[in-house]
Short mmCIF file of C-alpha atoms and ligand atoms in Angstrom, two decimals:
data_model
loop_
_atom_site.label_atom_id
_atom_site.label_comp_id
_atom_site.label_asym_id
_atom_site.label_seq_id
_atom_site.Cartn_x
_atom_site.Cartn_y
_atom_site.Cartn_z
CA MET A 1 188.59 120.81 100.17
CA SER A 2 191.39 119.49 98.80
CA LEU A 3 190.62 118.46 95.99
CA PRO A 4 192.45 117.20 92.52
CA VAL A 5 193.65 119.47 90.38
CA TYR A 6 192.80 119.25 85.95
CA LYS A 7 196.29 118.99 84.40
CA PRO A 8 195.62 119.80 80.97
CA GLY A 9 198.41 118.52 78.33
CA LYS A 10 201.22 120.03 77.52
CA ALA A 11 201.66 123.16 75.30
CA ALA A 12 203.93 122.89 72.64
CA VAL A 13 205.53 126.21 73.43
CA GLN A 14 206.12 125.01 77.41
CA ALA A 15 207.47 121.70 75.62
CA GLU A 16 210.48 123.80 73.80
CA GLU A 17 210.60 125.95 76.37
CA GLU A 18 211.31 123.81 79.28
CA HIS A 19 214.30 121.09 76.79
CA GLY A 20 215.36 124.35 75.14
CA ILE A 21 214.07 122.50 71.70
CA THR A 22 211.86 124.21 68.74
CA ASP A 23 209.06 122.03 65.90
CA ALA A 24 207.62 120.15 69.64
CA ILE A 25 204.48 119.52 68.52
CA LYS A 26 201.00 118.77 70.34
CA LEU A 27 200.25 115.03 70.75
CA ALA A 28 198.62 115.35 74.17
CA SER A 29 195.06 116.49 74.36
CA ASN A 30 193.79 114.45 72.02
CA GLU A 31 192.49 117.39 69.37
CA ASN A 32 191.69 117.97 66.07
CA PRO A 33 195.43 118.31 64.36
CA TYR A 34 192.39 119.90 61.35
CA ALA A 35 191.91 123.81 61.63
CA PRO A 36 187.82 124.25 61.52
CA ILE A 37 186.80 124.32 57.78
CA PRO A 38 185.83 127.55 56.96
CA ALA A 39 182.60 127.86 56.89
CA VAL A 40 182.02 126.74 61.12
CA VAL A 41 184.76 129.97 60.75
CA GLU A 42 182.42 132.03 58.82
CA ALA A 43 179.88 131.46 61.26
CA ILE A 44 181.98 132.81 63.89
CA ARG A 45 183.40 135.85 61.91
CA GLU A 46 178.93 136.61 61.32
CA ALA A 47 178.54 135.67 64.69
CA ALA A 48 181.45 137.90 66.20
CA ALA A 49 179.46 141.39 64.48
CA THR A 50 176.63 140.46 67.24
CA VAL A 51 178.58 139.70 70.28
CA ASN A 52 176.86 142.91 71.91
CA ARG A 53 173.95 141.05 72.57
CA TYR A 54 173.61 138.24 75.51
CA PRO A 55 172.79 134.21 73.59
CA ASP A 56 170.18 132.76 73.25
CA HIS A 57 170.01 131.37 76.76
CA GLY A 58 168.88 127.70 75.76
CA ALA A 59 170.39 127.84 72.68
CA GLY A 60 167.24 126.81 71.33
CA ALA A 61 168.61 126.82 66.95
CA LEU A 62 171.09 124.61 67.92
CA ARG A 63 169.62 122.14 69.94
CA GLY A 64 166.48 121.67 67.71
CA ALA A 65 169.14 121.62 65.34
CA ILE A 66 170.83 118.58 67.23
CA ALA A 67 167.65 116.47 68.07
CA SER A 68 166.61 116.20 64.46
CA TRP A 69 170.24 115.29 63.99
CA LEU A 70 169.52 112.42 66.05
CA GLY A 71 166.37 111.86 65.40
CA ILE A 72 164.73 112.57 68.87
CA ASP A 73 162.20 114.95 70.19
CA ARG A 74 163.68 118.49 71.41
CA ASP A 75 163.82 118.21 75.03
CA ARG A 76 165.90 115.07 75.33
CA VAL A 77 168.67 117.81 74.29
CA ALA A 78 170.86 120.15 76.11
CA THR A 79 173.90 121.98 75.72
CA GLY A 80 176.04 123.72 77.72
CA PRO A 81 179.50 124.62 77.39
CA GLY A 82 181.73 121.71 76.52
CA SER A 83 180.25 118.34 77.72
CA VAL A 84 182.48 119.09 80.98
CA GLY A 85 180.20 121.69 81.53
CA LEU A 86 176.91 119.31 81.34
CA LEU A 87 178.58 116.50 83.42
CA ARG A 88 179.59 118.60 86.08
CA GLN A 89 176.02 119.69 86.21
CA VAL A 90 174.80 116.07 86.28
CA CYS A 91 177.09 115.51 89.48
CA MET A 92 175.65 118.88 90.98
CA LEU A 93 172.76 117.04 90.03
CA TYR A 94 172.65 113.70 91.95
CA LEU A 95 175.50 113.67 93.71
CA ASP A 96 175.95 114.95 97.52
CA PRO A 97 177.98 114.72 100.91
CA GLY A 98 178.03 111.10 101.63
CA ASP A 99 176.53 109.45 98.05
CA GLU A 100 178.59 107.51 95.50
CA ALA A 101 179.57 107.81 92.65
CA VAL A 102 180.96 104.26 90.80
CA PHE A 103 183.47 104.54 87.87
CA PRO A 104 185.89 102.62 86.35
CA TRP A 105 189.20 103.13 86.60
CA ILE A 106 191.69 105.17 85.09
CA SER A 107 189.35 106.61 83.19
CA PHE A 108 188.81 110.52 82.62
CA GLU A 109 189.97 112.58 85.11
CA ALA A 110 186.94 115.27 85.39
CA TYR A 111 184.95 111.33 87.57
CA PRO A 112 186.96 111.82 90.61
CA ILE A 113 187.73 115.59 90.97
CA PHE A 114 183.99 117.05 90.15
CA THR A 115 182.76 114.17 93.09
CA THR A 116 184.93 115.05 95.07
CA GLU A 117 183.52 118.97 94.65
CA MET A 118 180.12 117.66 95.52
CA GLY A 119 181.05 116.61 99.15
CA ALA A 120 180.38 112.82 97.48
CA THR A 121 183.33 109.60 97.31
CA PRO A 122 184.70 108.29 94.69
CA VAL A 123 184.74 104.78 94.34
CA ARG A 124 186.89 103.04 91.38
CA ILE A 125 185.69 99.81 90.59
CA PRO A 126 189.56 98.40 88.36
CA LEU A 127 189.96 98.13 84.73
CA VAL A 128 190.44 94.30 83.68
CA GLU A 129 193.13 94.19 80.81
CA HIS A 130 192.58 98.32 80.47
CA ALA A 131 188.72 97.01 79.50
CA PHE A 132 185.95 98.08 81.70
CA ASP A 133 185.12 95.30 84.14
CA LEU A 134 181.54 95.71 83.97
CA ALA A 135 179.84 93.31 86.20
CA ALA A 136 182.63 94.31 88.76
CA VAL A 137 180.92 97.90 88.45
CA ALA A 138 178.01 96.37 89.07
CA ASP A 139 178.94 94.94 91.89
CA ALA A 140 180.31 98.14 93.68
CA VAL A 141 176.75 100.13 93.46
CA THR A 142 174.63 100.45 96.37
CA GLU A 143 172.09 102.29 97.89
CA ARG A 144 174.55 105.08 98.45
CA THR A 145 175.08 105.58 95.04
CA LYS A 146 174.18 107.97 93.03
CA LEU A 147 175.61 107.63 89.69
CA VAL A 148 177.61 105.49 87.11
CA LEU A 149 180.19 107.51 85.03
CA LEU A 150 181.07 105.19 81.91
CA ALA A 151 182.84 107.07 79.16
CA THR A 152 183.47 104.81 75.59
CA PRO A 153 185.65 104.66 73.98
CA ASN A 154 187.49 105.30 77.68
CA ASN A 155 189.94 108.09 78.27
CA PRO A 156 192.77 106.68 78.33
CA THR A 157 193.25 103.44 77.89
CA GLY A 158 190.78 103.69 74.28
CA THR A 159 188.89 100.93 75.24
CA ALA A 160 184.72 100.80 74.46
CA VAL A 161 182.22 98.70 75.76
CA SER A 162 178.88 98.38 74.02
CA THR A 163 174.94 99.36 74.47
CA THR A 164 174.50 95.65 74.59
CA ALA A 165 177.22 95.33 77.89
CA ILE A 166 175.57 98.45 78.83
CA ALA A 167 171.91 97.30 79.17
CA GLY A 168 173.24 94.71 81.00
CA LEU A 169 174.82 96.35 83.35
CA LEU A 170 171.16 98.49 83.66
CA ALA A 171 169.20 95.49 84.68
CA ARG A 172 172.13 94.61 87.08
CA ILE A 173 171.79 97.75 89.45
CA PRO A 174 168.40 100.05 91.06
CA ASP A 175 166.80 102.61 88.35
CA ASP A 176 167.07 104.94 90.43
CA VAL A 177 171.07 105.82 89.79
CA VAL A 178 171.53 107.33 87.41
CA VAL A 179 174.87 105.91 84.72
CA VAL A 180 176.07 108.46 82.48
CA VAL A 181 177.35 107.94 78.60
CA ASP A 182 180.33 109.75 78.25
CA GLU A 183 180.98 110.25 74.28
CA ALA A 184 182.98 112.06 74.33
CA TYR A 185 185.41 110.25 71.05
CA ARG A 186 182.13 107.48 69.44
CA GLU A 187 182.24 109.39 66.64
CA PHE A 188 185.98 107.16 65.68
CA ALA A 189 184.04 104.67 67.42
CA ASP A 190 183.39 101.77 65.59
CA PRO A 191 179.38 101.80 64.93
CA ALA A 192 178.89 98.20 65.99
CA LEU A 193 179.09 98.72 68.98
CA GLY A 194 175.82 100.36 69.54
CA ASP A 195 173.90 103.53 69.18
CA PRO A 196 173.61 104.37 73.53
CA VAL A 197 171.16 107.26 72.28
CA ALA A 198 168.63 104.80 70.14
CA ASP A 199 169.37 101.93 72.01
CA LEU A 200 168.96 102.78 75.67
CA VAL A 201 167.64 106.26 75.89
CA PRO A 202 164.15 105.15 74.65
CA HIS A 203 163.97 102.57 77.30
CA HIS A 204 166.36 103.83 80.35
CA ARG A 205 164.89 106.94 81.80
CA ASN A 206 168.08 106.92 83.98
CA VAL A 207 170.42 107.28 81.47
CA VAL A 208 172.27 109.78 80.28
CA VAL A 209 174.45 110.45 77.24
CA LEU A 210 176.81 113.42 76.67
CA ARG A 211 178.66 114.15 73.45
CA THR A 212 180.84 116.99 71.96
CA PHE A 213 181.88 118.56 69.63
CA SER A 214 185.67 119.38 70.91
CA LYS A 215 186.92 116.38 68.92
CA ALA A 216 185.39 114.34 66.19
CA TYR A 217 184.15 118.70 65.01
CA GLY A 218 187.89 120.18 65.72
CA LEU A 219 185.86 123.02 67.96
CA ALA A 220 187.58 122.30 71.29
CA GLY A 221 188.37 125.48 72.04
CA LEU A 222 185.14 126.45 72.14
CA ARG A 223 183.39 124.62 74.78
CA VAL A 224 180.17 122.92 73.56
CA GLY A 225 178.69 119.95 74.24
CA TYR A 226 175.49 118.26 74.63
CA ALA A 227 173.18 115.70 76.75
CA VAL A 228 170.48 113.65 75.52
CA GLY A 229 168.15 111.62 77.70
CA ASP A 230 164.67 111.71 80.11
CA PRO A 231 162.96 115.51 78.70
CA GLU A 232 162.20 115.15 82.81
CA LEU A 233 166.37 114.26 83.56
CA ILE A 234 167.55 117.14 81.09
CA VAL A 235 165.47 119.80 82.54
CA ASP A 236 166.66 119.34 86.09
CA VAL A 237 170.23 118.88 84.13
CA ASP A 238 169.66 122.51 81.90
CA LYS A 239 168.18 124.26 85.69
CA LEU A 240 171.76 124.43 86.65
CA LEU A 241 172.70 125.46 83.58
CA LEU A 242 175.64 128.84 84.28
CA PRO A 243 173.28 131.59 82.53
CA PHE A 244 174.28 132.26 78.99
CA SER A 245 177.62 129.85 79.04
CA THR A 246 176.31 127.97 75.50
CA ASN A 247 178.01 131.64 74.27
CA SER A 248 176.89 133.46 70.46
CA LEU A 249 180.21 132.02 68.81
CA VAL A 250 179.91 128.33 70.28
CA GLN A 251 176.51 128.03 68.66
CA ALA A 252 177.47 128.85 65.26
CA ALA A 253 179.74 127.25 65.03
CA ALA A 254 178.38 124.34 66.64
CA LEU A 255 175.35 124.91 64.15
CA ALA A 256 177.90 125.66 61.15
CA ALA A 257 179.27 121.71 61.73
CA ILE A 258 176.08 119.72 61.76
CA GLU A 259 175.58 122.14 58.33
CA HIS A 260 178.43 120.98 56.12
CA PHE A 261 179.39 117.43 58.56
CA ASP A 262 179.60 116.37 54.68
CA ASP A 263 183.67 118.89 55.30
CA ILE A 264 183.87 118.38 58.58
CA ARG A 265 183.21 113.48 57.33
CA PRO A 266 186.32 112.51 54.90
CA ARG A 267 188.95 114.42 58.00
CA LEU A 268 187.40 112.16 60.57
CA GLU A 269 188.00 109.17 58.17
CA LEU A 270 191.53 110.13 57.53
CA LEU A 271 192.08 110.28 61.66
CA VAL A 272 190.65 106.74 61.58
CA ALA A 273 192.52 105.55 58.83
CA GLU A 274 196.18 107.41 59.91
CA ARG A 275 194.60 105.46 64.21
CA HIS A 276 194.15 101.92 63.07
CA ARG A 277 197.25 102.83 60.40
CA LEU A 278 199.41 103.37 64.53
CA VAL A 279 198.23 100.48 65.45
CA ARG A 280 199.18 98.42 62.70
CA ALA A 281 202.62 99.97 62.99
CA LEU A 282 203.22 99.52 66.73
CA THR A 283 202.28 96.94 67.03
CA GLY A 284 204.53 95.15 64.29
CA ALA A 285 207.38 96.71 66.13
CA GLY A 286 206.23 94.80 69.35
CA TRP A 287 204.84 97.57 71.57
CA LYS A 288 201.43 96.09 73.90
CA LEU A 289 198.34 97.78 73.11
CA PRO A 290 194.96 97.80 73.93
CA ASP A 291 191.84 97.89 71.46
CA ALA A 292 191.72 101.99 70.04
CA GLN A 293 188.17 103.18 69.62
CA ALA A 294 189.17 106.95 69.45
CA ASN A 295 191.56 109.69 68.01
CA PHE A 296 194.24 108.31 70.23
CA VAL A 297 196.85 105.05 70.61
CA PHE A 298 197.43 103.67 74.78
CA LEU A 299 201.17 102.72 74.68
CA ALA A 300 200.78 100.33 77.63
CA LEU A 301 204.35 100.44 79.39
CA GLY A 302 203.43 100.08 83.16
CA PRO A 303 206.66 101.10 85.43
CA ARG A 304 208.59 102.56 82.07
CA THR A 305 206.08 105.19 80.96
CA GLU A 306 207.58 108.47 82.62
CA GLU A 307 211.07 107.35 80.87
CA ILE A 308 209.68 106.89 77.67
CA TYR A 309 207.23 109.95 78.09
CA LEU A 310 210.59 112.19 78.74
CA ALA A 311 212.53 111.06 75.96
CA LEU A 312 209.40 111.48 72.83
CA GLU A 313 209.03 114.98 74.91
CA ARG A 314 213.09 115.54 74.81
CA GLN A 315 212.76 115.16 71.39
CA GLY A 316 209.52 117.63 70.42
CA VAL A 317 206.89 114.32 70.68
CA VAL A 318 204.73 115.45 73.80
CA THR A 319 202.94 112.43 74.68
CA ARG A 320 200.33 112.36 77.38
CA PRO A 321 202.12 110.17 80.85
CA PHE A 322 199.14 107.75 83.30
CA PRO A 323 202.46 107.24 85.07
CA GLY A 324 202.29 103.57 86.13
CA GLU A 325 200.19 102.21 83.94
CA GLY A 326 200.32 104.48 80.45
CA LEU A 327 201.17 106.78 76.76
CA ARG A 328 198.40 108.19 75.74
CA VAL A 329 199.23 109.82 71.91
CA THR A 330 196.06 111.79 70.56
CA ILE A 331 196.55 110.83 66.73
CA GLY A 332 197.53 113.89 64.64
CA SER A 333 198.45 114.33 61.45
CA PRO A 334 199.84 111.95 58.71
CA GLU A 335 203.53 114.41 59.51
CA GLU A 336 202.88 114.09 63.19
CA ASN A 337 202.07 110.42 63.26
CA ASP A 338 205.71 110.25 61.05
CA ARG A 339 206.85 111.80 63.55
CA PHE A 340 205.93 110.19 66.54
CA LEU A 341 206.73 106.60 65.80
CA ALA A 342 210.44 107.71 64.19
CA THR A 343 210.62 108.96 67.57
CA LEU A 344 209.80 105.90 69.25
CA ALA A 345 211.67 104.27 67.70
CA GLU A 346 214.54 105.73 67.98
CA VAL A 347 214.03 106.42 71.71
CA ALA A 348 213.22 102.32 71.77
CA ALA A 349 216.78 101.55 70.65
CA ALA A 350 218.38 103.83 72.74
C1 PLP B 401 187.73 115.28 76.43
C2 PLP B 401 186.88 114.77 76.14
C3 PLP B 401 185.78 115.35 77.43
C4 PLP B 401 185.52 116.85 77.18
O1 PLP B 401 184.88 117.01 76.82
P1 PLP B 401 184.39 119.10 76.14
O2 PLP B 401 182.94 118.73 75.65
O3 PLP B 401 185.61 119.67 75.78
O4 PLP B 401 184.14 119.08 77.84
C5 PLP B 401 184.52 114.66 77.82
N1 PLP B 401 184.87 113.22 78.46
C6 PLP B 401 185.82 112.70 77.77
C7 PLP B 401 185.92 111.06 78.74
C8 PLP B 401 187.11 113.49 77.61
O5 PLP B 401 188.33 113.10 77.51
#
């Protein structure tokens, strides 16, 4: 089987070695620039004392906490090893050889990888001006389509679709086609776009929402995400959970993150404010950017992508290139963002 390989963003140390530089910064993987809040670190430390025991496979306490946080029944929630873990479970559940999964493209690179892994065919629907064309997605659904995968906000373009728009898509496709709404960046987006858990899940048994603690909550290194959907769908997704893969440290950390969300919120607000600042600065300098709703900006550089990417990296600013499309730049700390802006201005002037 020839599988495409998942390419993680380049580490700062790797860029330093490649270019013989020091002080590189990584704005390549949409990570949170801030270390976890003290309450989360403390919870991990405490849980570390009992890792001789297996974790609670079903992560009951965490599921319960997520459910009450969202105001939904607990049987609508599954947890797993990152939202990519849950996404893979969904793909295993619904995709067989010969089936099709439809998704806008460019989007999250795990989509074609998991689709291909299951022997199914990825059907990529081109973006229009860096945004989703949901009418074209609906048109592409055939009797072989089992899944529709929508990342909103989209990675890497940062554009988002509203729950109203997704409801329009749902009305146009058969209700045995499962629609995954991948909200890895939800917390950074305009709340006016709606909440699929409240707006879609109660009315559509074929909608599954994926969320994560990796980005907004700063727990990327731990691996914990959750799925919300119809209880029957959730039971089936859950059957494919690798035993104990939501480990004890992860469960403790995610519980603490929910409990102490008030300590996390200011950081989130700062990152969104920084995104607004970057968008203003970049548009002011004449760069073309699609609407940014996540914790990154997308410079639509087209054929200049690789040249600018390399020039930035030689100056120690590591971003993520999408060849021929554009450059995705994660929102970092204010100092990191200043450095990116200054370096980009230098590179452009050269
Ligand atoms: C980062 C990302 C994820 C992965 O989240 P994990 O919970 O860390 O697995 C999922 N979907 C999209 C679109 C992402 O960009």
